[in-house]
JSON list of C-alpha atoms and ligand atoms in Angstrom, two decimals:
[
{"chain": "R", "resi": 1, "resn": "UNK", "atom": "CA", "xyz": [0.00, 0.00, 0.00]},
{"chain": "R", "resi": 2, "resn": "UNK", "atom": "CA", "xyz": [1.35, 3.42, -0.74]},
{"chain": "R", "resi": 3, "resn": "UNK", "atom": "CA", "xyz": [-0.96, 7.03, -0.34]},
{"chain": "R", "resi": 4, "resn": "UNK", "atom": "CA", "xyz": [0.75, 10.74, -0.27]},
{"chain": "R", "resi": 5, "resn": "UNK", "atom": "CA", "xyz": [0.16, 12.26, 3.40]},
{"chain": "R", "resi": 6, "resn": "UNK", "atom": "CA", "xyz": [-0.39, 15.72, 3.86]},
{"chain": "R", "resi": 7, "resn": "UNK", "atom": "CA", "xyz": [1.00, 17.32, 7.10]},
{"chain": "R", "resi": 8, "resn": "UNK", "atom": "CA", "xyz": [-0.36, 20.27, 8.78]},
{"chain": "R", "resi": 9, "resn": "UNK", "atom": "CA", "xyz": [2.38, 23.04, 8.62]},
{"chain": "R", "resi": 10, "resn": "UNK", "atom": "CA", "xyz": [2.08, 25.86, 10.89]},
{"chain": "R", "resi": 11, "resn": "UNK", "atom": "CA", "xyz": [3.19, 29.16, 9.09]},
{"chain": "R", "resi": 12, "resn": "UNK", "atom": "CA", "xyz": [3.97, 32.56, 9.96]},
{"chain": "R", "resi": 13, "resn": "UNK", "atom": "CA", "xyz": [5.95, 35.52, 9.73]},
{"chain": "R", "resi": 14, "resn": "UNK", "atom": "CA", "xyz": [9.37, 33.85, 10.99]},
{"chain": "R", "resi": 15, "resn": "UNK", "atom": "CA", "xyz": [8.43, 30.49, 8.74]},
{"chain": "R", "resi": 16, "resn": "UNK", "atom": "CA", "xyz": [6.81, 26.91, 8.92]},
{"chain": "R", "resi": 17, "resn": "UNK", "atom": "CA", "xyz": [6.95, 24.14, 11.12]},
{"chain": "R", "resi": 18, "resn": "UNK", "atom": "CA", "xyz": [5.33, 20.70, 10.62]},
{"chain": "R", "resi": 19, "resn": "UNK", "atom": "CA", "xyz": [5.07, 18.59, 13.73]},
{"chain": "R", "resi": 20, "resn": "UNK", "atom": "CA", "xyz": [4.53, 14.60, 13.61]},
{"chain": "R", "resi": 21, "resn": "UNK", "atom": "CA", "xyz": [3.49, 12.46, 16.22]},
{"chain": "R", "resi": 22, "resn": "UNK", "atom": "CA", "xyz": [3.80, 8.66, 16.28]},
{"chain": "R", "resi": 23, "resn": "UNK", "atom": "CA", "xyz": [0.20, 6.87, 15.47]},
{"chain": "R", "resi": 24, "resn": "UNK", "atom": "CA", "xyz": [-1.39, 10.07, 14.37]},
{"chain": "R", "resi": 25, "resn": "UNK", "atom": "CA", "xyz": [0.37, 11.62, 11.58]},
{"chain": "R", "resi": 26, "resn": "UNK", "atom": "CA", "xyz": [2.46, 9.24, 11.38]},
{"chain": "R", "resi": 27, "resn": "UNK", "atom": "CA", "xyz": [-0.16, 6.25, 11.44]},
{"chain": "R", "resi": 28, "resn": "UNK", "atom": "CA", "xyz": [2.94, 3.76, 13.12]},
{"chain": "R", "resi": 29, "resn": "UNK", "atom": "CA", "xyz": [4.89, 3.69, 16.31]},
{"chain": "R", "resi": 30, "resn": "UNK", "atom": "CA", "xyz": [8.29, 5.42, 15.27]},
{"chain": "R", "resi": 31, "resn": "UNK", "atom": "CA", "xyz": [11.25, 2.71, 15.84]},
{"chain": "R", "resi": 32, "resn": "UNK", "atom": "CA", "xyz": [13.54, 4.10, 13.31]},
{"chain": "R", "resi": 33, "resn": "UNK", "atom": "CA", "xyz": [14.62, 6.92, 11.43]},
{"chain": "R", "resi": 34, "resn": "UNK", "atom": "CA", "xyz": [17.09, 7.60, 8.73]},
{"chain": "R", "resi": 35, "resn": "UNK", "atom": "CA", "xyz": [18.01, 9.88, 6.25]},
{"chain": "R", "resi": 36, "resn": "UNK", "atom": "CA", "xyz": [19.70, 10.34, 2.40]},
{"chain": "R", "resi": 37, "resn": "UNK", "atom": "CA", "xyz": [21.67, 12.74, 1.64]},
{"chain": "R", "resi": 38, "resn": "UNK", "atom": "CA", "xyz": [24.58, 14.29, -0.23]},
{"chain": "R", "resi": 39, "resn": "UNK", "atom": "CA", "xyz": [24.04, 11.89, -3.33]},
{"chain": "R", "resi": 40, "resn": "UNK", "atom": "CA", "xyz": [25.70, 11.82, -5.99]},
{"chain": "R", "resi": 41, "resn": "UNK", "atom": "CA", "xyz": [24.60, 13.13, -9.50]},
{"chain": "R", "resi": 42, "resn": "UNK", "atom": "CA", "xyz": [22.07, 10.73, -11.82]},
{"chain": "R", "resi": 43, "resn": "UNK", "atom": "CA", "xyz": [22.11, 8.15, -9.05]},
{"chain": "R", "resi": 44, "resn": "UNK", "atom": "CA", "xyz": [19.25, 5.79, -8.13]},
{"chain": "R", "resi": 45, "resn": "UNK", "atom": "CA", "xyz": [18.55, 4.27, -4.93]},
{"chain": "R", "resi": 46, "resn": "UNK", "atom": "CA", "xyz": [16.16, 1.58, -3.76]},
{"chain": "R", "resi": 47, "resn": "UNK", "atom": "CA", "xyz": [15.20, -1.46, -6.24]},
{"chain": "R", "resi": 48, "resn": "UNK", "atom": "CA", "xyz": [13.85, -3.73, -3.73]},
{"chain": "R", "resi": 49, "resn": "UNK", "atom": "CA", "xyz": [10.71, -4.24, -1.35]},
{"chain": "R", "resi": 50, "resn": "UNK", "atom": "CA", "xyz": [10.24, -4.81, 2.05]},
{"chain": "R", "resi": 51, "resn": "UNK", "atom": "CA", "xyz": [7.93, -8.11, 3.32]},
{"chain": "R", "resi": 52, "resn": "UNK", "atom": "CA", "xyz": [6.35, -6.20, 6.43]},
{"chain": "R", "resi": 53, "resn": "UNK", "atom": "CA", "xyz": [7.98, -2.43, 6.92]},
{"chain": "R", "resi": 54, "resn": "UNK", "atom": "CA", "xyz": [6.27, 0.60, 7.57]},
{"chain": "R", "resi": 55, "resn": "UNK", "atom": "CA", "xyz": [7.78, 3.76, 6.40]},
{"chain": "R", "resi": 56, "resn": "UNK", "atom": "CA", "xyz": [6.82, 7.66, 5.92]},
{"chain": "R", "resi": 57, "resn": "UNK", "atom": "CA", "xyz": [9.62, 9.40, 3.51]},
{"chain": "R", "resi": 58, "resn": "UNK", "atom": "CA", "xyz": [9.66, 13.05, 3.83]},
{"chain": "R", "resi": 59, "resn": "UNK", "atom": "CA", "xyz": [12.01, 15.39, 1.26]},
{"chain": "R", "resi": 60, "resn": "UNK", "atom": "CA", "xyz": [13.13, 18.18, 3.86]},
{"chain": "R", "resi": 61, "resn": "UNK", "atom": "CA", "xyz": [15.10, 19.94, 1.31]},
{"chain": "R", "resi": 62, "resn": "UNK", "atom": "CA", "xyz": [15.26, 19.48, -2.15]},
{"chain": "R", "resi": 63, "resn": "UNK", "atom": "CA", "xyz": [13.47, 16.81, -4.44]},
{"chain": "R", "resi": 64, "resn": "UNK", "atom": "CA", "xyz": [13.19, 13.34, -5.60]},
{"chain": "R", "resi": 65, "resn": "UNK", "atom": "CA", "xyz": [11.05, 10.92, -7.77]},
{"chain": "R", "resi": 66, "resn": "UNK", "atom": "CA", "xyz": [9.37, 8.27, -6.21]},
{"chain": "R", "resi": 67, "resn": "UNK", "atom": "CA", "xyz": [8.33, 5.46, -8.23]},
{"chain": "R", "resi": 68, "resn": "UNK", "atom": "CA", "xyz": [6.19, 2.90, -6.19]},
{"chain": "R", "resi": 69, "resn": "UNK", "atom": "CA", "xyz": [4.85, -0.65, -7.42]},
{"chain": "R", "resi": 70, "resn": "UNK", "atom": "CA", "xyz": [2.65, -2.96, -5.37]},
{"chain": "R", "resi": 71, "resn": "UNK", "atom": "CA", "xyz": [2.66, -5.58, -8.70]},
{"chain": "R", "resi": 72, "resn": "UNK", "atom": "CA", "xyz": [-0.71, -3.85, -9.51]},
{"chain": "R", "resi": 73, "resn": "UNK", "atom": "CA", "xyz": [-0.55, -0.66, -9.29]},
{"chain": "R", "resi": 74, "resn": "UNK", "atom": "CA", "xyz": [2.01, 1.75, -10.24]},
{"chain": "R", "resi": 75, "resn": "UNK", "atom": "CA", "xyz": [3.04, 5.46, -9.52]},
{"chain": "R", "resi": 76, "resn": "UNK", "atom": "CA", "xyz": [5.80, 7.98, -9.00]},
{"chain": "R", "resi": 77, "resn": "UNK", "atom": "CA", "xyz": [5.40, 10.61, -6.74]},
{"chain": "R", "resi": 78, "resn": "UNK", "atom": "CA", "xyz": [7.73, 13.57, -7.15]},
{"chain": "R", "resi": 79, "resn": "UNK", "atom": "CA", "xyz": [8.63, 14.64, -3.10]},
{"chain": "R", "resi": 80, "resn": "UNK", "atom": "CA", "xyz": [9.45, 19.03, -2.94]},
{"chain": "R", "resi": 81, "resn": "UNK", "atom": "CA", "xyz": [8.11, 19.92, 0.05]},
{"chain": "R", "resi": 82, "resn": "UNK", "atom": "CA", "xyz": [8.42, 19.14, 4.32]},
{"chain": "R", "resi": 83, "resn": "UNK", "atom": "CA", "xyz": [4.60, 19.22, 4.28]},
{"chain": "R", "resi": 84, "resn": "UNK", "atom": "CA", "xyz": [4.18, 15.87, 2.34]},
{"chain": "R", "resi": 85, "resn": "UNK", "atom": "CA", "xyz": [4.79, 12.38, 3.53]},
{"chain": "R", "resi": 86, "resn": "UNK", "atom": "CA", "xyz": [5.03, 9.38, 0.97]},
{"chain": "R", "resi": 87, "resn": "UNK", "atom": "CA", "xyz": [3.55, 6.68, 2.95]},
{"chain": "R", "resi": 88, "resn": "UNK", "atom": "CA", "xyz": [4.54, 3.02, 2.16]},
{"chain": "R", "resi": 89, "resn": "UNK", "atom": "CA", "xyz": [3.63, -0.38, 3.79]},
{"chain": "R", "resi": 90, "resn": "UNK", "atom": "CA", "xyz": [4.71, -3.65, 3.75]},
{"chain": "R", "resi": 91, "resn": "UNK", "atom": "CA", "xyz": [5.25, -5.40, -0.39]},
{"chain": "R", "resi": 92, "resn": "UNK", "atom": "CA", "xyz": [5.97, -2.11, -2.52]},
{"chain": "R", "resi": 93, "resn": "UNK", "atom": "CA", "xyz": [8.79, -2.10, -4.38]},
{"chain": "R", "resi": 94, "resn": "UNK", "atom": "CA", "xyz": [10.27, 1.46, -4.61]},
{"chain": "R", "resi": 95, "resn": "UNK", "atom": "CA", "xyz": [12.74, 3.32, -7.01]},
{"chain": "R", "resi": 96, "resn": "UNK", "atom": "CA", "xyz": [14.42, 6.97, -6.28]},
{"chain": "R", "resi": 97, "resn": "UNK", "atom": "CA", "xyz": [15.59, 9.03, -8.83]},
{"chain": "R", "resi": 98, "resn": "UNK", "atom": "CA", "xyz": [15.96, 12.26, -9.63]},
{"chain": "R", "resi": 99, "resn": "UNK", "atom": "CA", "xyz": [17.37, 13.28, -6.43]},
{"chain": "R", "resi": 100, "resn": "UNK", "atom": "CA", "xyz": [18.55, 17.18, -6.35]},
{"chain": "R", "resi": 101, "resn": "UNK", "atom": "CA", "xyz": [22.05, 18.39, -5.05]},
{"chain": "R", "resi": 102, "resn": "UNK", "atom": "CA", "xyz": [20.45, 19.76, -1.72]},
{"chain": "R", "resi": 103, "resn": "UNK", "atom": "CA", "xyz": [17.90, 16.74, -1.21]},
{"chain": "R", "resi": 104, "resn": "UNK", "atom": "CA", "xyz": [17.73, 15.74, 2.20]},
{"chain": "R", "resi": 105, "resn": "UNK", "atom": "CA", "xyz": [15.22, 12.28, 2.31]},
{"chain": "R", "resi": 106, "resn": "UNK", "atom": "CA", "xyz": [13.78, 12.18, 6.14]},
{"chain": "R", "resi": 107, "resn": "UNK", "atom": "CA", "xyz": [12.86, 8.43, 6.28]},
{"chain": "R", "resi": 108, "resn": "UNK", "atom": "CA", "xyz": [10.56, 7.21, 9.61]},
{"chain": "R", "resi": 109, "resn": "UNK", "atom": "CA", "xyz": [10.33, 3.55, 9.82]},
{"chain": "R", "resi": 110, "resn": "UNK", "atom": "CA", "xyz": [8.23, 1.25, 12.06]},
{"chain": "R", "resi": 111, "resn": "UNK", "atom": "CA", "xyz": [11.05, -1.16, 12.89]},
{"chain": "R", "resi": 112, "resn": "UNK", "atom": "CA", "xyz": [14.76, -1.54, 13.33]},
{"chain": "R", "resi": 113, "resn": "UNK", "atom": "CA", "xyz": [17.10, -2.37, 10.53]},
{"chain": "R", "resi": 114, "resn": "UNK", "atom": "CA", "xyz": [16.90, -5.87, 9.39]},
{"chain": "R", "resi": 115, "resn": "UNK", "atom": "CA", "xyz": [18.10, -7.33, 5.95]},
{"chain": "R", "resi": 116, "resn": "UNK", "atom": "CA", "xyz": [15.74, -10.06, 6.51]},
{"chain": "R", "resi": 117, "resn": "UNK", "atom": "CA", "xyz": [12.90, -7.73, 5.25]},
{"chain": "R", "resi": 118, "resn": "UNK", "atom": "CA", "xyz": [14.35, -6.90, 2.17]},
{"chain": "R", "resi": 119, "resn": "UNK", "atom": "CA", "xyz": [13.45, -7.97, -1.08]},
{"chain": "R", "resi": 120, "resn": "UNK", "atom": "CA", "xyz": [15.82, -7.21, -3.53]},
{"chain": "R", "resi": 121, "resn": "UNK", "atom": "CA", "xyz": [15.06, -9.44, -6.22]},
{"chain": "R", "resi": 122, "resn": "UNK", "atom": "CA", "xyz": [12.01, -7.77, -8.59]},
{"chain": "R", "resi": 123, "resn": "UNK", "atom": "CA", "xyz": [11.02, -11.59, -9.97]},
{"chain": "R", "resi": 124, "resn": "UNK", "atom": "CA", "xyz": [10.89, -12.57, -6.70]},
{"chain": "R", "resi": 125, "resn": "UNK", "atom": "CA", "xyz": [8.73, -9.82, -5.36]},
{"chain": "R", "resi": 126, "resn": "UNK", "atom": "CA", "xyz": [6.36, -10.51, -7.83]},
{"chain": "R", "resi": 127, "resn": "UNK", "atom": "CA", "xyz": [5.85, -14.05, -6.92]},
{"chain": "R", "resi": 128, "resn": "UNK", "atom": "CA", "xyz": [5.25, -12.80, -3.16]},
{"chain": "R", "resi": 129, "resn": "UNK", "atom": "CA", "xyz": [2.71, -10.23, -4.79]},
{"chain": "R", "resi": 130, "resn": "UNK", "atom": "CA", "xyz": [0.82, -13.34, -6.33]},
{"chain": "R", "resi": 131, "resn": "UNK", "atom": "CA", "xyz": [0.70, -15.28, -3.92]},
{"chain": "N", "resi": 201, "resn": "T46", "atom": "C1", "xyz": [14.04, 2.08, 1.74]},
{"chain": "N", "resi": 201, "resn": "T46", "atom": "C2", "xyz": [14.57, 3.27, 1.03]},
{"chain": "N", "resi": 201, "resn": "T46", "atom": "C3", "xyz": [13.58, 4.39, 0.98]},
{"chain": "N", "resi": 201, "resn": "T46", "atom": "C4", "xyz": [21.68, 0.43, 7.69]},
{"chain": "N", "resi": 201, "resn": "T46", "atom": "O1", "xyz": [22.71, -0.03, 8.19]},
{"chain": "N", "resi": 201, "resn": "T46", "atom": "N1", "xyz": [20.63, 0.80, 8.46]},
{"chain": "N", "resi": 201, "resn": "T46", "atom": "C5", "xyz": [19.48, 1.32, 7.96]},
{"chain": "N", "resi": 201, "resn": "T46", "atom": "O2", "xyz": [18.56, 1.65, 8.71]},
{"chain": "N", "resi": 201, "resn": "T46", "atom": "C6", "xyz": [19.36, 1.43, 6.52]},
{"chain": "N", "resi": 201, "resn": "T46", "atom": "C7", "xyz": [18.08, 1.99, 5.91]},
{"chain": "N", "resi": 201, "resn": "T46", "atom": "C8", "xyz": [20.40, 1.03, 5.76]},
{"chain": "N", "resi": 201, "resn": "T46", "atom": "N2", "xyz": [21.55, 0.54, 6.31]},
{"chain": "N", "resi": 201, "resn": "T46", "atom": "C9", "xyz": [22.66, 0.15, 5.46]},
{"chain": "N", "resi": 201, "resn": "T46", "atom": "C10", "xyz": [22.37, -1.00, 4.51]},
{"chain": "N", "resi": 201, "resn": "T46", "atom": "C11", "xyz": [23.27, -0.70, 3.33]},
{"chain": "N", "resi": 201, "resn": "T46", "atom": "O3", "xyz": [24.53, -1.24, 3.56]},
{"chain": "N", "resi": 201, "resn": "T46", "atom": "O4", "xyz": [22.98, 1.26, 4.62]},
{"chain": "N", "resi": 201, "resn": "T46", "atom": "C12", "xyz": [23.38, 0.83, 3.34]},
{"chain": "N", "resi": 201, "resn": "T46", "atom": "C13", "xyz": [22.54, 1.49, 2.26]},
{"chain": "N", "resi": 201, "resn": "T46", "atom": "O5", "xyz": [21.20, 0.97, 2.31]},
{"chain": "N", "resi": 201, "resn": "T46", "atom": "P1", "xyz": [20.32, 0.71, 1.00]},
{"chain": "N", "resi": 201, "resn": "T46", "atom": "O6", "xyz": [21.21, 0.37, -0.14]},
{"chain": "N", "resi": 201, "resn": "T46", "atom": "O7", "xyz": [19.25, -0.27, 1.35]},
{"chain": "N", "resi": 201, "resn": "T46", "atom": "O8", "xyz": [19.69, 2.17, 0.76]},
{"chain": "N", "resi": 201, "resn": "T46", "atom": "P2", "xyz": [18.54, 2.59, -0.23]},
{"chain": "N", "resi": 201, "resn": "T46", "atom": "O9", "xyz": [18.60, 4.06, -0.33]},
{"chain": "N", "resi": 201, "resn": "T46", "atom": "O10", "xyz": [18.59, 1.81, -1.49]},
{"chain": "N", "resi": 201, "resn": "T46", "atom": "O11", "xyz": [17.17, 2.17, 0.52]},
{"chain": "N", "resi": 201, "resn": "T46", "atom": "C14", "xyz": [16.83, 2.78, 1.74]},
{"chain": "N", "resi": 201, "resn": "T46", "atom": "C15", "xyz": [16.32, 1.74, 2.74]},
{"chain": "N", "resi": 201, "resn": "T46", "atom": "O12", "xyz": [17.28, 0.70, 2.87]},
{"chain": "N", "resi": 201, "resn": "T46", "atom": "C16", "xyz": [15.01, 1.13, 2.34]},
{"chain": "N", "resi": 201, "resn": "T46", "atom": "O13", "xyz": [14.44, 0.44, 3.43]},
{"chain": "N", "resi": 201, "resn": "T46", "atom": "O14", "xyz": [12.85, 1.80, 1.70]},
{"chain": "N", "resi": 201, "resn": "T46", "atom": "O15", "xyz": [15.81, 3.76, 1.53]}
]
């Protein structure tokens, strides 16, 4: 499953500020949190799925493309602003691209790191889809 989220940002004369609680913006408990940064021109990132995580991937700064597949449905979402929060659960595999010079990619997760989650094999994925 994969849905844009639209935080509340609070604005005024000195600027914004979004604020994100765990299990209400943020519709998880908050184990983890990560972010990309600093990458290097044309690169792509990602090309695998995940068999249970939870994640919310915010651009702070910057953009990036998006491009999500759950096997039936596809979609890239281009992320350019703090106020928007790619949500993605469990079997979606995801490609980034497009990442700018300045892009800083906030990443909350709903569980620690574990390679055991990954799937990084896109034939493979697709079996788990169809099953
Ligand atoms: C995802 C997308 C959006 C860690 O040691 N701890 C961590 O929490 C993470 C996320 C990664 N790593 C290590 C594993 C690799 O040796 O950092 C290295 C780079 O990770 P990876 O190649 O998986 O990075 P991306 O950008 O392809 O994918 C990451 C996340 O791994 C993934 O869960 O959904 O960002």
């Amino acid at each position: 499953m994969f849905q844009l989220l639209s935080f509340k940002s609070v604005d005024d004369h000195r600027g914004s500020l979004v604020a994100l609680e765990e299990c209400n913006e943020v519709p998880f408990e908050i184990k983890r949190v990560y972010y990309i940064y600093g990458n290097t021109k044309n690169i792509t990132r990602g090309y695998h799925a995940h068999k249970a995580l939870k994640q919310v991937l915010i651009c702070l700064a910057g953009s990036v493309k998006v491009k999500v597949d759950d096997g039936r449905e596809k979609n890239t979402y281009e992320l350019l602003s703090p106020d928007k929060g790619l949500l993605i659960e469990g079997l979606v595999w995801r490609e980034m691209s497009h990442f700018s010079e300045n892009c800083v990619l906030l990443v909350l997760a709903d569980a620690v790191f574990d390679e055991d989650d990954y799937i990084r094999d896109y034939d493979n994925f697709i079996r788990k889809v169809n099953k």
